[in-house]
Every structure is written in structure tokens, then in C-alpha cells.
mmCIF file of C-alpha atoms and ligand atoms in Angstrom:
data_model
loop_
_atom_site.group_PDB
_atom_site.id
_atom_site.type_symbol
_atom_site.label_atom_id
_atom_site.label_comp_id
_atom_site.label_asym_id
_atom_site.label_seq_id
_atom_site.Cartn_x
_atom_site.Cartn_y
_atom_site.Cartn_z
ATOM 1 C CA MET A 1 -41.220 -25.580 -3.652
ATOM 2 C CA LYS A 2 -41.775 -22.269 -5.305
ATOM 3 C CA THR A 3 -41.357 -20.262 -2.090
ATOM 4 C CA LYS A 4 -38.163 -22.236 -1.308
ATOM 5 C CA GLY A 5 -36.708 -21.120 -4.678
ATOM 6 C CA VAL A 6 -37.544 -17.515 -3.984
ATOM 7 C CA GLY A 7 -35.970 -17.839 -0.531
ATOM 8 C CA CYS A 8 -32.745 -19.205 -2.004
ATOM 9 C CA LEU A 9 -32.642 -16.414 -4.557
ATOM 10 C CA LEU A 10 -33.152 -13.796 -1.842
ATOM 11 C CA LEU A 11 -30.323 -15.356 0.173
ATOM 12 C CA LEU A 12 -28.035 -15.472 -2.850
ATOM 13 C CA ILE A 13 -28.561 -11.804 -3.571
ATOM 14 C CA GLY A 14 -29.179 -10.624 -0.045
ATOM 15 C CA VAL A 15 -26.088 -11.975 1.741
ATOM 16 C CA PRO A 16 -23.499 -10.501 -0.663
ATOM 17 C CA LEU A 17 -25.470 -7.267 -0.689
ATOM 18 C CA ILE A 18 -25.431 -7.043 3.096
ATOM 19 C CA LEU A 19 -21.675 -7.850 3.170
ATOM 20 C CA ALA A 20 -20.902 -5.259 0.511
ATOM 21 C CA THR A 21 -22.934 -2.666 2.392
ATOM 22 C CA LEU A 22 -21.072 -3.490 5.608
ATOM 23 C CA VAL A 23 -17.663 -3.197 3.931
ATOM 24 C CA PHE A 24 -18.676 0.078 2.294
ATOM 25 C CA ALA A 25 -20.087 1.522 5.516
ATOM 26 C CA PHE A 26 -17.025 0.609 7.603
ATOM 27 C CA SER A 27 -14.554 1.896 5.019
ATOM 28 C CA GLU A 28 -16.544 5.106 4.634
ATOM 29 C CA PHE A 29 -16.474 5.516 8.409
ATOM 30 C CA GLN A 30 -12.667 5.133 8.383
ATOM 31 C CA LEU A 31 -12.300 7.675 5.581
ATOM 32 C CA ARG A 32 -14.541 10.306 7.139
ATOM 33 C CA ARG A 33 -13.637 9.858 10.774
ATOM 34 C CA VAL A 34 -12.160 13.034 12.246
ATOM 35 C CA TYR A 35 -9.464 12.504 14.880
ATOM 36 C CA ALA A 36 -9.290 14.905 17.796
ATOM 37 C CA ILE A 37 -5.570 15.013 18.578
ATOM 38 C CA PRO A 38 -4.374 16.791 21.721
ATOM 39 C CA LEU A 39 -2.374 19.807 20.585
ATOM 40 C CA THR A 40 1.389 19.665 21.127
ATOM 41 C CA GLU A 41 3.124 23.016 21.516
ATOM 42 C CA LEU A 42 6.407 22.424 19.736
ATOM 43 C CA SER A 43 9.244 24.864 19.811
ATOM 44 C CA ILE A 44 10.741 25.188 16.357
ATOM 45 C CA PRO A 45 14.494 25.750 16.585
ATOM 46 C CA ALA A 46 16.501 27.863 14.132
ATOM 47 C CA ASP A 47 20.129 26.993 14.964
ATOM 48 C CA GLU A 48 22.372 25.161 12.500
ATOM 49 C CA LEU A 49 22.752 22.073 14.689
ATOM 50 C CA SER A 50 18.981 21.523 14.962
ATOM 51 C CA LEU A 51 18.509 22.069 11.228
ATOM 52 C CA ALA A 52 21.178 19.438 10.526
ATOM 53 C CA ARG A 53 19.431 17.081 12.957
ATOM 54 C CA GLY A 54 16.128 17.777 11.149
ATOM 55 C CA LYS A 55 17.694 17.023 7.752
ATOM 56 C CA PHE A 56 19.101 13.737 9.088
ATOM 57 C CA LEU A 57 15.712 12.730 10.524
ATOM 58 C CA VAL A 58 13.849 13.645 7.325
ATOM 59 C CA GLU A 59 16.320 11.755 5.120
ATOM 60 C CA ALA A 60 17.386 8.745 7.170
ATOM 61 C CA ILE A 61 14.593 8.156 9.665
ATOM 62 C CA GLY A 62 11.393 9.536 8.097
ATOM 63 C CA ALA A 63 12.665 8.850 4.574
ATOM 64 C CA CYS A 64 10.068 11.374 3.420
ATOM 65 C CA GLY A 65 11.661 11.584 -0.045
ATOM 66 C CA GLU A 66 11.122 7.881 -0.744
ATOM 67 C CA CYS A 67 7.435 8.635 -1.220
ATOM 68 C CA HIS A 68 7.240 12.433 -1.606
ATOM 69 C CA GLY A 69 9.208 12.826 -4.838
ATOM 70 C CA GLY A 70 12.865 12.415 -3.861
ATOM 71 C CA TYR A 71 15.144 14.951 -2.228
ATOM 72 C CA LEU A 72 13.126 17.910 -3.609
ATOM 73 C CA LEU A 73 10.069 16.668 -1.616
ATOM 74 C CA ASN A 74 7.891 18.173 -4.326
ATOM 75 C CA GLY A 75 5.327 15.360 -4.313
ATOM 76 C CA ASN A 76 4.628 12.191 -6.237
ATOM 77 C CA ARG A 77 1.526 12.042 -8.390
ATOM 78 C CA ASN A 78 1.945 8.290 -8.949
ATOM 79 C CA PHE A 79 2.447 7.093 -5.368
ATOM 80 C CA LEU A 80 -0.710 5.047 -5.915
ATOM 81 C CA HIS A 81 -2.367 5.435 -9.286
ATOM 82 C CA GLU A 82 -4.692 2.505 -9.908
ATOM 83 C CA PRO A 83 -8.167 3.868 -10.662
ATOM 84 C CA LEU A 84 -9.898 0.710 -9.400
ATOM 85 C CA ILE A 85 -7.931 0.734 -6.133
ATOM 86 C CA GLY A 86 -7.387 4.426 -5.737
ATOM 87 C CA VAL A 87 -5.492 7.547 -6.691
ATOM 88 C CA VAL A 88 -3.404 8.613 -3.717
ATOM 89 C CA PRO A 89 -0.718 11.167 -4.541
ATOM 90 C CA ALA A 90 1.999 11.816 -1.948
ATOM 91 C CA ALA A 91 1.718 15.542 -1.223
ATOM 92 C CA ASN A 92 4.063 18.294 -2.408
ATOM 93 C CA LEU A 93 5.709 19.210 0.916
ATOM 94 C CA THR A 94 7.270 22.470 -0.335
ATOM 95 C CA ALA A 95 5.864 26.012 -0.213
ATOM 96 C CA GLY A 96 5.480 26.123 -4.013
ATOM 97 C CA LYS A 97 2.178 26.102 -5.924
ATOM 98 C CA GLY A 98 0.175 22.993 -4.953
ATOM 99 C CA GLY A 99 2.441 22.460 -1.941
ATOM 100 C CA ILE A 100 1.411 22.365 1.686
ATOM 101 C CA GLY A 101 4.448 24.285 2.974
ATOM 102 C CA THR A 102 2.644 27.619 3.217
ATOM 103 C CA ILE A 103 -0.521 26.144 4.733
ATOM 104 C CA TYR A 104 0.815 23.748 7.357
ATOM 105 C CA THR A 105 1.455 25.110 10.847
ATOM 106 C CA ALA A 106 3.944 23.394 13.177
ATOM 107 C CA ALA A 107 1.012 21.663 14.917
ATOM 108 C CA ASP A 108 -0.293 20.411 11.539
ATOM 109 C CA TRP A 109 3.125 18.947 10.698
ATOM 110 C CA GLU A 110 3.266 17.242 14.087
ATOM 111 C CA ARG A 111 -0.136 15.612 13.573
ATOM 112 C CA ALA A 112 0.752 14.421 10.066
ATOM 113 C CA ILE A 113 4.150 13.008 11.113
ATOM 114 C CA ARG A 114 3.385 11.433 14.509
ATOM 115 C CA HIS A 115 -0.350 10.744 14.248
ATOM 116 C CA GLY A 116 -0.892 10.069 10.517
ATOM 117 C CA VAL A 117 -3.669 12.647 10.414
ATOM 118 C CA GLY A 118 -4.011 15.446 7.852
ATOM 119 C CA ARG A 119 -4.852 19.082 8.407
ATOM 120 C CA ASP A 120 -8.573 18.321 8.152
ATOM 121 C CA GLY A 121 -8.288 15.746 10.979
ATOM 122 C CA ARG A 122 -8.756 12.751 8.667
ATOM 123 C CA ALA A 123 -6.525 9.672 8.518
ATOM 124 C CA LEU A 124 -3.781 9.764 5.876
ATOM 125 C CA MET A 125 -3.191 6.626 3.820
ATOM 126 C CA GLY A 126 0.179 4.988 3.237
ATOM 127 C CA VAL A 127 2.120 7.232 5.641
ATOM 128 C CA SER A 128 4.748 5.858 8.056
ATOM 129 C CA SER A 129 3.405 7.302 11.298
ATOM 130 C CA GLY A 130 3.207 3.783 12.747
ATOM 131 C CA ALA A 131 6.976 4.124 13.329
ATOM 132 C CA LEU A 132 7.272 7.928 13.505
ATOM 133 C CA GLN A 133 4.805 8.166 16.428
ATOM 134 C CA HIS A 134 7.836 7.379 18.610
ATOM 135 C CA LEU A 135 9.706 10.595 17.687
ATOM 136 C CA SER A 136 10.518 12.936 20.556
ATOM 137 C CA ASP A 137 9.067 16.457 20.695
ATOM 138 C CA ALA A 138 12.506 17.971 20.090
ATOM 139 C CA ASP A 139 13.114 15.765 17.043
ATOM 140 C CA VAL A 140 9.736 16.603 15.470
ATOM 141 C CA GLY A 141 10.565 20.286 16.096
ATOM 142 C CA ALA A 142 13.904 19.860 14.299
ATOM 143 C CA MET A 143 12.203 18.104 11.366
ATOM 144 C CA VAL A 144 9.622 20.866 11.021
ATOM 145 C CA ALA A 145 12.391 23.473 11.181
ATOM 146 C CA TYR A 146 14.207 21.728 8.346
ATOM 147 C CA LEU A 147 11.016 21.135 6.299
ATOM 148 C CA GLN A 148 10.278 24.864 6.499
ATOM 149 C CA THR A 149 13.630 25.626 4.816
ATOM 150 C CA ILE A 150 13.221 23.401 1.743
ATOM 151 C CA ALA A 151 13.029 25.224 -1.597
ATOM 152 C CA PRO A 152 9.521 25.945 -2.945
ATOM 153 C CA PHE A 153 8.597 23.901 -5.989
ATOM 154 C CA ASP A 154 5.389 24.177 -8.041
ATOM 155 C CA ASN A 155 3.619 20.855 -8.448
ATOM 156 C CA GLU A 156 -0.162 20.675 -8.292
ATOM 157 C CA LEU A 157 -1.543 17.221 -7.542
ATOM 158 C CA PRO A 158 -5.028 15.752 -7.908
ATOM 159 C CA PRO A 159 -7.110 15.073 -4.787
ATOM 160 C CA ARG A 160 -7.193 11.614 -3.199
ATOM 161 C CA GLN A 161 -9.759 9.236 -4.682
ATOM 162 C CA ILE A 162 -10.621 5.843 -3.282
ATOM 163 C CA GLY A 163 -11.629 3.101 -5.732
ATOM 164 C CA PRO A 164 -13.983 0.175 -5.009
ATOM 165 C CA LEU A 165 -11.194 -2.417 -4.671
ATOM 166 C CA ALA A 166 -9.611 -0.481 -1.794
ATOM 167 C CA ARG A 167 -12.750 -0.802 0.308
ATOM 168 C CA PRO A 168 -12.129 -4.359 1.600
ATOM 169 C CA PHE A 169 -8.595 -3.278 2.629
ATOM 170 C CA LEU A 170 -9.946 -0.333 4.566
ATOM 171 C CA PHE A 171 -12.435 -2.674 6.200
ATOM 172 C CA PHE A 172 -9.585 -4.972 7.265
ATOM 173 C CA ALA A 173 -7.626 -1.976 8.527
ATOM 174 C CA PHE A 174 -10.338 -1.791 11.124
ATOM 175 C CA ILE A 175 -10.201 -5.384 12.306
ATOM 176 C CA LEU A 176 -6.645 -6.633 11.703
ATOM 177 C CA PRO A 177 -4.030 -6.356 14.468
ATOM 178 C CA GLU A 178 -1.697 -3.331 14.323
ATOM 179 C CA GLU A 179 1.233 -5.360 12.974
ATOM 180 C CA GLU A 180 -0.657 -6.247 9.805
ATOM 181 C CA ASN A 181 -2.059 -2.845 9.122
ATOM 182 C CA ASP A 182 -0.118 0.034 7.673
ATOM 183 C CA ILE A 183 -2.761 1.338 5.306
ATOM 184 C CA MET A 184 -4.052 3.976 7.700
ATOM 185 C CA PRO A 185 -1.751 4.083 10.716
ATOM 186 C CA ALA A 186 -4.024 6.607 12.467
ATOM 187 C CA VAL A 187 -6.572 3.844 13.062
ATOM 188 C CA LYS A 188 -4.223 1.964 15.385
ATOM 189 C CA ILE A 189 -2.079 4.707 16.962
ATOM 190 C CA ASN A 190 -2.822 5.556 20.591
ATOM 191 C CA HIS A 191 -3.181 9.313 20.082
ATOM 192 C CA ALA A 192 -3.170 10.063 23.806
ATOM 193 C CA ALA A 193 0.170 8.313 24.464
ATOM 194 C CA PRO A 194 2.775 10.640 25.976
ATOM 195 C CA HIS A 195 5.855 11.505 23.909
ATOM 196 C CA LEU A 196 9.458 11.805 24.996
ATOM 197 C CA ALA A 197 10.411 15.464 25.293
ATOM 198 C CA ASP A 198 13.932 14.851 24.041
ATOM 199 C CA VAL A 199 16.486 12.077 23.645
ATOM 200 C CA GLU A 200 20.188 12.231 24.257
ATOM 201 C CA PRO A 201 22.068 10.869 21.233
ATOM 202 C CA GLY A 202 24.920 8.642 22.383
ATOM 203 C CA VAL A 203 26.233 5.087 22.416
ATOM 204 C CA THR A 204 23.537 3.865 24.811
ATOM 205 C CA VAL A 205 20.903 1.126 24.847
ATOM 206 C CA GLU A 206 18.203 3.814 25.208
ATOM 207 C CA TYR A 207 19.242 5.718 22.082
ATOM 208 C CA GLY A 208 19.593 2.397 20.235
ATOM 209 C CA ARG A 209 16.042 1.442 21.225
ATOM 210 C CA TYR A 210 14.803 4.853 20.060
ATOM 211 C CA LEU A 211 16.388 4.485 16.593
ATOM 212 C CA VAL A 212 15.288 0.863 16.209
ATOM 213 C CA ASN A 213 11.661 1.702 17.029
ATOM 214 C CA LEU A 214 11.693 4.496 14.454
ATOM 215 C CA THR A 215 13.110 2.405 11.618
ATOM 216 C CA CYS A 216 14.023 -1.278 11.910
ATOM 217 C CA VAL A 217 10.783 -2.531 13.536
ATOM 218 C CA GLU A 218 8.857 -1.500 10.439
ATOM 219 C CA CYS A 219 10.194 -4.666 8.775
ATOM 220 C CA HIS A 220 11.980 -6.666 11.471
ATOM 221 C CA LYS A 221 8.943 -6.429 13.815
ATOM 222 C CA VAL A 222 8.789 -5.242 17.402
ATOM 223 C CA ASP A 223 10.568 -8.351 18.767
ATOM 224 C CA LEU A 224 13.212 -7.984 15.983
ATOM 225 C CA GLY A 225 12.502 -11.605 15.086
ATOM 226 C CA GLY A 226 11.512 -10.708 11.528
ATOM 227 C CA GLY A 227 8.593 -12.154 9.625
ATOM 228 C CA ALA A 228 7.791 -14.801 7.064
ATOM 229 C CA ASN A 229 6.312 -12.527 4.380
ATOM 230 C CA PRO A 230 8.473 -11.104 1.568
ATOM 231 C CA GLY A 231 10.019 -7.729 2.464
ATOM 232 C CA GLU A 232 9.847 -8.450 6.170
ATOM 233 C CA GLY A 233 13.348 -8.557 7.531
ATOM 234 C CA MET A 234 15.227 -11.499 8.907
ATOM 235 C CA ASN A 235 15.665 -12.299 12.579
ATOM 236 C CA ILE A 236 18.143 -9.681 13.837
ATOM 237 C CA THR A 237 18.190 -10.805 17.462
ATOM 238 C CA THR A 238 21.128 -12.793 18.820
ATOM 239 C CA GLY A 239 18.938 -15.877 18.302
ATOM 240 C CA GLY A 240 19.668 -15.553 14.553
ATOM 241 C CA ASN A 241 22.895 -15.024 12.590
ATOM 242 C CA LEU A 242 23.700 -11.968 14.722
ATOM 243 C CA GLY A 243 24.428 -14.243 17.685
ATOM 244 C CA GLY A 244 27.756 -14.993 16.024
ATOM 245 C CA TRP A 245 28.598 -11.430 14.901
ATOM 246 C CA THR A 246 30.919 -8.900 16.497
ATOM 247 C CA GLU A 247 30.057 -5.207 16.743
ATOM 248 C CA ALA A 248 32.546 -4.479 13.931
ATOM 249 C CA GLU A 249 30.912 -7.103 11.702
ATOM 250 C CA PHE A 250 27.468 -5.637 12.398
ATOM 251 C CA ILE A 251 28.624 -2.132 11.475
ATOM 252 C CA HIS A 252 30.370 -3.444 8.366
ATOM 253 C CA ALA A 253 27.204 -5.351 7.324
ATOM 254 C CA LEU A 254 25.041 -2.249 7.627
ATOM 255 C CA LYS A 255 27.536 0.023 5.882
ATOM 256 C CA SER A 256 28.557 -2.304 3.046
ATOM 257 C CA GLY A 257 25.472 -4.503 2.692
ATOM 258 C CA ILE A 258 27.658 -7.614 3.019
ATOM 259 C CA THR A 259 27.118 -9.877 6.045
ATOM 260 C CA PRO A 260 29.857 -11.971 7.729
ATOM 261 C CA GLU A 261 28.234 -15.025 6.101
ATOM 262 C CA GLY A 262 28.916 -13.365 2.748
ATOM 263 C CA ASN A 263 25.259 -12.633 1.957
ATOM 264 C CA SER A 264 24.639 -9.365 0.182
ATOM 265 C CA LEU A 265 21.590 -7.600 1.517
ATOM 266 C CA ASN A 266 19.076 -6.857 -1.187
ATOM 267 C CA ASP A 267 18.982 -3.065 -1.528
ATOM 268 C CA SER A 268 15.352 -2.980 -2.627
ATOM 269 C CA GLU A 269 14.332 -4.671 0.631
ATOM 270 C CA MET A 270 16.874 -3.677 3.263
ATOM 271 C CA PRO A 271 16.940 0.117 2.797
ATOM 272 C CA GLN A 272 20.685 0.782 2.552
ATOM 273 C CA ALA A 273 20.298 4.131 0.795
ATOM 274 C CA ARG A 274 18.478 5.452 3.816
ATOM 275 C CA LEU A 275 20.402 3.664 6.556
ATOM 276 C CA ARG A 276 23.847 4.686 5.323
ATOM 277 C CA HIS A 277 23.103 8.104 6.883
ATOM 278 C CA LEU A 278 23.397 6.456 10.309
ATOM 279 C CA SER A 279 26.688 7.347 11.977
ATOM 280 C CA GLU A 280 29.112 4.856 13.482
ATOM 281 C CA ASP A 281 27.954 5.855 16.987
ATOM 282 C CA GLU A 282 24.313 5.371 16.016
ATOM 283 C CA LEU A 283 25.070 1.881 14.685
ATOM 284 C CA LYS A 284 26.936 1.127 17.931
ATOM 285 C CA ALA A 285 23.878 2.211 19.929
ATOM 286 C CA ILE A 286 21.639 -0.006 17.755
ATOM 287 C CA TRP A 287 24.067 -2.894 18.296
ATOM 288 C CA LEU A 288 23.854 -2.382 22.072
ATOM 289 C CA TYR A 289 20.072 -2.470 21.930
ATOM 290 C CA VAL A 290 20.048 -5.583 19.715
ATOM 291 C CA GLN A 291 22.226 -7.319 22.348
ATOM 292 C CA SER A 292 19.724 -6.355 25.048
ATOM 293 C CA VAL A 293 16.544 -7.801 23.506
ATOM 294 C CA PRO A 294 15.514 -11.417 24.216
ATOM 295 C CA PRO A 295 16.839 -13.701 21.455
ATOM 296 C CA VAL A 296 14.196 -15.048 19.092
ATOM 297 C CA THR A 297 15.014 -18.611 18.056
ATOM 298 C CA MET A 298 11.699 -19.717 16.625
ATOM 299 C CA GLU A 299 11.364 -20.043 12.832
ATOM 300 C CA LYS A 300 8.545 -17.779 11.594
HETATM 301 C C1 HEC B 401 5.748 5.328 2.752
HETATM 302 C C2 HEC B 401 5.468 6.551 2.044
HETATM 303 C C3 HEC B 401 5.538 7.858 2.803
HETATM 304 C C4 HEC B 401 6.542 8.303 3.615
HETATM 305 C C5 HEC B 401 7.844 7.602 3.966
HETATM 306 C C6 HEC B 401 6.136 9.619 4.049
HETATM 307 N N1 HEC B 401 4.928 9.956 3.515
HETATM 308 FE FE1 HEC B 401 3.884 11.660 3.816
HETATM 309 N N2 HEC B 401 2.354 10.962 2.717
HETATM 310 C C7 HEC B 401 2.383 9.796 1.974
HETATM 311 C C8 HEC B 401 1.126 9.677 1.246
HETATM 312 C C9 HEC B 401 0.748 8.539 0.310
HETATM 313 C C10 HEC B 401 0.350 10.808 1.571
HETATM 314 C C11 HEC B 401 -1.064 11.128 1.085
HETATM 315 C C12 HEC B 401 -2.010 10.484 2.048
HETATM 316 C C13 HEC B 401 -3.463 10.734 1.784
HETATM 317 O O1 HEC B 401 -3.807 11.647 1.031
HETATM 318 O O2 HEC B 401 -4.282 10.019 2.383
HETATM 319 C C14 HEC B 401 1.154 11.584 2.517
HETATM 320 C C15 HEC B 401 0.710 12.747 3.115
HETATM 321 C C16 HEC B 401 1.498 13.563 3.899
HETATM 322 C C17 HEC B 401 1.055 14.825 4.458
HETATM 323 C C18 HEC B 401 -0.355 15.418 4.348
HETATM 324 C C19 HEC B 401 -0.446 16.325 3.166
HETATM 325 C C20 HEC B 401 -1.802 16.960 2.968
HETATM 326 O O3 HEC B 401 -2.249 16.958 1.819
HETATM 327 O O4 HEC B 401 -2.407 17.451 3.923
HETATM 328 C C21 HEC B 401 2.140 15.353 5.107
HETATM 329 C C22 HEC B 401 2.200 16.666 5.844
HETATM 330 C C23 HEC B 401 3.236 14.413 4.964
HETATM 331 N N3 HEC B 401 2.818 13.328 4.230
HETATM 332 C C24 HEC B 401 4.495 14.610 5.476
HETATM 333 C C25 HEC B 401 5.492 13.623 5.482
HETATM 334 C C26 HEC B 401 6.781 13.791 6.103
HETATM 335 C C27 HEC B 401 7.268 15.045 6.769
HETATM 336 C C28 HEC B 401 7.449 12.609 5.945
HETATM 337 C C29 HEC B 401 8.807 12.230 6.487
HETATM 338 C C30 HEC B 401 8.932 12.379 7.915
HETATM 339 C C31 HEC B 401 6.571 11.711 5.208
HETATM 340 N N4 HEC B 401 5.397 12.359 4.935
HETATM 341 C C32 HEC B 401 6.904 10.412 4.881
HETATM 342 C C33 HEC B 401 3.390 8.867 1.943
HETATM 343 C C34 HEC B 401 4.537 8.912 2.717
HETATM 344 C C1 HEC B 402 12.117 -1.670 4.727
HETATM 345 C C2 HEC B 402 12.382 -2.863 5.495
HETATM 346 C C3 HEC B 402 13.599 -2.931 6.380
HETATM 347 C C4 HEC B 402 14.043 -1.992 7.287
HETATM 348 C C5 HEC B 402 13.417 -0.641 7.616
HETATM 349 C C6 HEC B 402 15.215 -2.557 7.902
HETATM 350 N N1 HEC B 402 15.484 -3.789 7.383
HETATM 351 FE FE1 HEC B 402 17.042 -5.009 7.868
HETATM 352 N N2 HEC B 402 16.462 -6.351 6.467
HETATM 353 C C7 HEC B 402 15.323 -6.244 5.715
HETATM 354 C C8 HEC B 402 15.246 -7.395 4.829
HETATM 355 C C9 HEC B 402 14.137 -7.668 3.827
HETATM 356 C C10 HEC B 402 16.385 -8.184 5.086
HETATM 357 C C11 HEC B 402 16.811 -9.446 4.361
HETATM 358 C C12 HEC B 402 17.609 -8.929 3.185
HETATM 359 C C13 HEC B 402 18.105 -9.932 2.204
HETATM 360 O O1 HEC B 402 18.053 -11.114 2.486
HETATM 361 O O2 HEC B 402 18.596 -9.467 1.141
HETATM 362 C C14 HEC B 402 17.127 -7.495 6.133
HETATM 363 C C15 HEC B 402 18.321 -7.970 6.659
HETATM 364 C C16 HEC B 402 18.990 -7.369 7.725
HETATM 365 C C17 HEC B 402 20.188 -7.881 8.338
HETATM 366 C C18 HEC B 402 20.924 -9.146 7.940
HETATM 367 C C19 HEC B 402 20.556 -10.273 8.855
HETATM 368 C C20 HEC B 402 21.265 -11.561 8.538
HETATM 369 O O3 HEC B 402 21.080 -12.506 9.309
HETATM 370 O O4 HEC B 402 21.998 -11.629 7.547
HETATM 371 C C21 HEC B 402 20.524 -7.013 9.352
HETATM 372 C C22 HEC B 402 21.705 -7.130 10.287
HETATM 373 C C23 HEC B 402 19.535 -5.974 9.362
HETATM 374 N N3 HEC B 402 18.606 -6.213 8.365
HETATM 375 C C24 HEC B 402 19.515 -4.933 10.269
HETATM 376 C C25 HEC B 402 18.615 -3.860 10.212
HETATM 377 C C26 HEC B 402 18.653 -2.741 11.129
HETATM 378 C C27 HEC B 402 19.613 -2.597 12.289
HETATM 379 C C28 HEC B 402 17.660 -1.884 10.731
HETATM 380 C C29 HEC B 402 17.306 -0.537 11.321
HETATM 381 C C30 HEC B 402 18.378 0.402 11.455
HETATM 382 C C31 HEC B 402 17.010 -2.485 9.562
HETATM 383 N N4 HEC B 402 17.608 -3.689 9.287
HETATM 384 C C32 HEC B 402 15.957 -1.917 8.881
HETATM 385 C C33 HEC B 402 14.387 -5.232 5.738
HETATM 386 C C34 HEC B 402 14.515 -4.063 6.457
#
């Protein structure tokens, strides 16, 4: 009887202790793991056209300012500021005091943008490399060229600190499928995958696919069928409302935020501020690609 009681007590304390140790060990492994990324020799252009392309990609596609302190890109101390979960500032991207602009080489920028890995080789948290891994070499080069021209701005930020409540999330980052995990994109990116050298902008299915993979799939999912969770987009295949839309209606919906059914797209969810930078030709290319994907008709 007595030994049974002691056994139960040991189980009661022991099992949670073992689980907590496991979660801690796995999350610590994720935080400390150093990624060896094959070096990409990028050529950094200096012509006006490439700089304009870089600005467009930084503002509309990478949307770097949404997290890094707005159009100044001078960092955001409060990106995540919950002591129990963690303190994760979004870096000052300029060459001012506390900024990374003077330290980062072109290769460092490439790793941060496409691989979600910082200068020290460790996985960055909360970055959007899950989508940006699909950027072409030439486009990353244009982005770096533009980023190197932004005005220096002094803003010193505290170092990243991970709180105890973040640990289970980091543990799940390790075991959940890619779709569900955007905490540390580096965990799931195939770092050896080849990249496109360049893409030809134009009203083509290929350019449409390129733009969609860099932006829309983040919420509308890879099959464009959307998801059931809040913030995940609707079904934008021809199996949904878009089956009844014309190209002109699609372009109007994206530019005005009003769909042919008269719904107004919620700006806090469907990122109009960012997507209004897309040109008419780019929207036409996206429309072509949307027409080419298999319609999703299933309710999610
Ligand atoms: C969804 C929010 C988000 C977006 C969008 C985003 N970032 Fe970040 N970025 C972060 C956060 C948060 C960190 C800090 C991560 C950490 O410390 O683990 C970070 C870190 C970085 C770092 C590493 C800085 C260092 O201290 O070494 C670089 C470089 C960077 N981002 C560049 C960019 C660029 C360029 C873009 C646009 C193409 C961009 N980010 C878009 C959230 C974002
Ligand atoms: C940050 C998440 C996010 C991104 C990125 C995003 N969307 Fe959306 N989208 C949504 C959400 C959420 C809705 C539903 C909005 C609502 O009901 O107010 C939506 C709705 C739509 C609709 C309306 C569908 C309908 O049946 O009425 C279209 C069309 C659309 N998105 C196209 C796109 C395209 C094209 C892209 C890429 C260029 C894109 N979205 C990028 C989240 C996103």
C-alpha cells in the first residue's frame, strides 16, 4: 500500500518533469542550432531600374516595414514584448546606431531574407522567409541594393529573450507540418533547394505563379483554397466566388477592396495597403495563374 502511494507520487511528479525537460531540450536545440547555408554570390545592381524594383519588392512583397518600424525600417522594439512569452524586437535595418545596415554583407541579407537565418547562423523568429524563399537571385540582389540606400536611423534595441511560455510553441515548430508553422521558418525551409536566377515580369502564368507564391499563399494556402482559421484567406480558386468573376472584376476587387458580390475586404486581414503596389499587369498575371490552378470546391 505504502509503496504504491510512493509510486503514484513519483509518477505524478516524474511524468510532467520528463515532459517539461523534453520540451525545454527540443526548444533549446531549435534556438541554438546553427544552419550551414550554401553561400549565394549575388550581384548587387546600382542602376535606377533595379533600385526601383528593390523598393517595390521591399514594400509590396516583403512588406519589411510592417514589422520593422514602418517605411523608415528603423526597427520595432515591441514586435513581441510579452516577458512570459518573449521579447523579440524586429531589427533596425538601417545603418544608424543599433542598426544592422553597416554589419550585414549581401550574403548575410540573402540568408536572412530567403532562409530565415541571422548573421550568426541561428533561426530568426517571426520572419516571413517561408514565402520569401521563392525570390529569384536577381530580385534578392535588387532588394539588397535598395536596403543599402535607406537613410541611417539610430535606434538601439534589446537582445532577443525567450520566455517559458514560448517553449511549447518552439517544440511544436519542430513537429507540426510546414503549413502550421511560421514561428521559425528556417526549421522547415529546404536550404539546399535551387533558386531561380531571374524572372521575366510580364502578363504570364509563370510570373503570376511567382508573385502568388511570394505573397498570397501565406494566407490563402498553397492550393489557394484558403483555410478555416481566422486571418486565413478565402478560397480564391475558380471553385469559389472567383469562378464567376471576370478579369476586370478581379482587378477592381484587389484595387478597391470591394468584390463583385459587394463584400468589402477587411483591410486588417487582406493586406490592401501592401497589395495596392501591384501594377495592373501584375494583377493580370496573378489572374492568369489563378485560372490555371485546379479549382478547390471543398469547404474547409
Ligand atoms: C512578419 C514580420 C516581419 C517581416 C514582414 C519581416 N521581418 Fe525581418 N525580422 C522580424 C523579426 C521579429 C526579427 C527578429 C527575429 C529574431 O531576433 O529572432 C527579424 C529579423 C530580421 C533580420 C535579422 C537582424 C539581426 O539582428 O541579425 C533581418 C536582416 C531582417 N529581419 C530583414 C528583413 C527584411 C529585409 C524584410 C523584408 C524583405 C523583413 N525582414 C521582413 C520580423 C519581420
Ligand atoms: C495576410 C493574409 C492575406 C494575404 C497575404 C492575401 N490575402 Fe486575400 N484575403 C485574406 C482574407 C483574410 C480574406 C477574406 C477577407 C474578408 O472577408 O474581409 C481575403 C480575401 C481575398 C479575396 C476575396 C475572395 C472572395 O471570394 O470574396 C481575393 C480575391 C483575394 N483575397 C485575393 C488575394 C490575392 C490575389 C493575394 C495575393 C496577391 C492575397 N489575396 C493575399 C487574406 C490575405
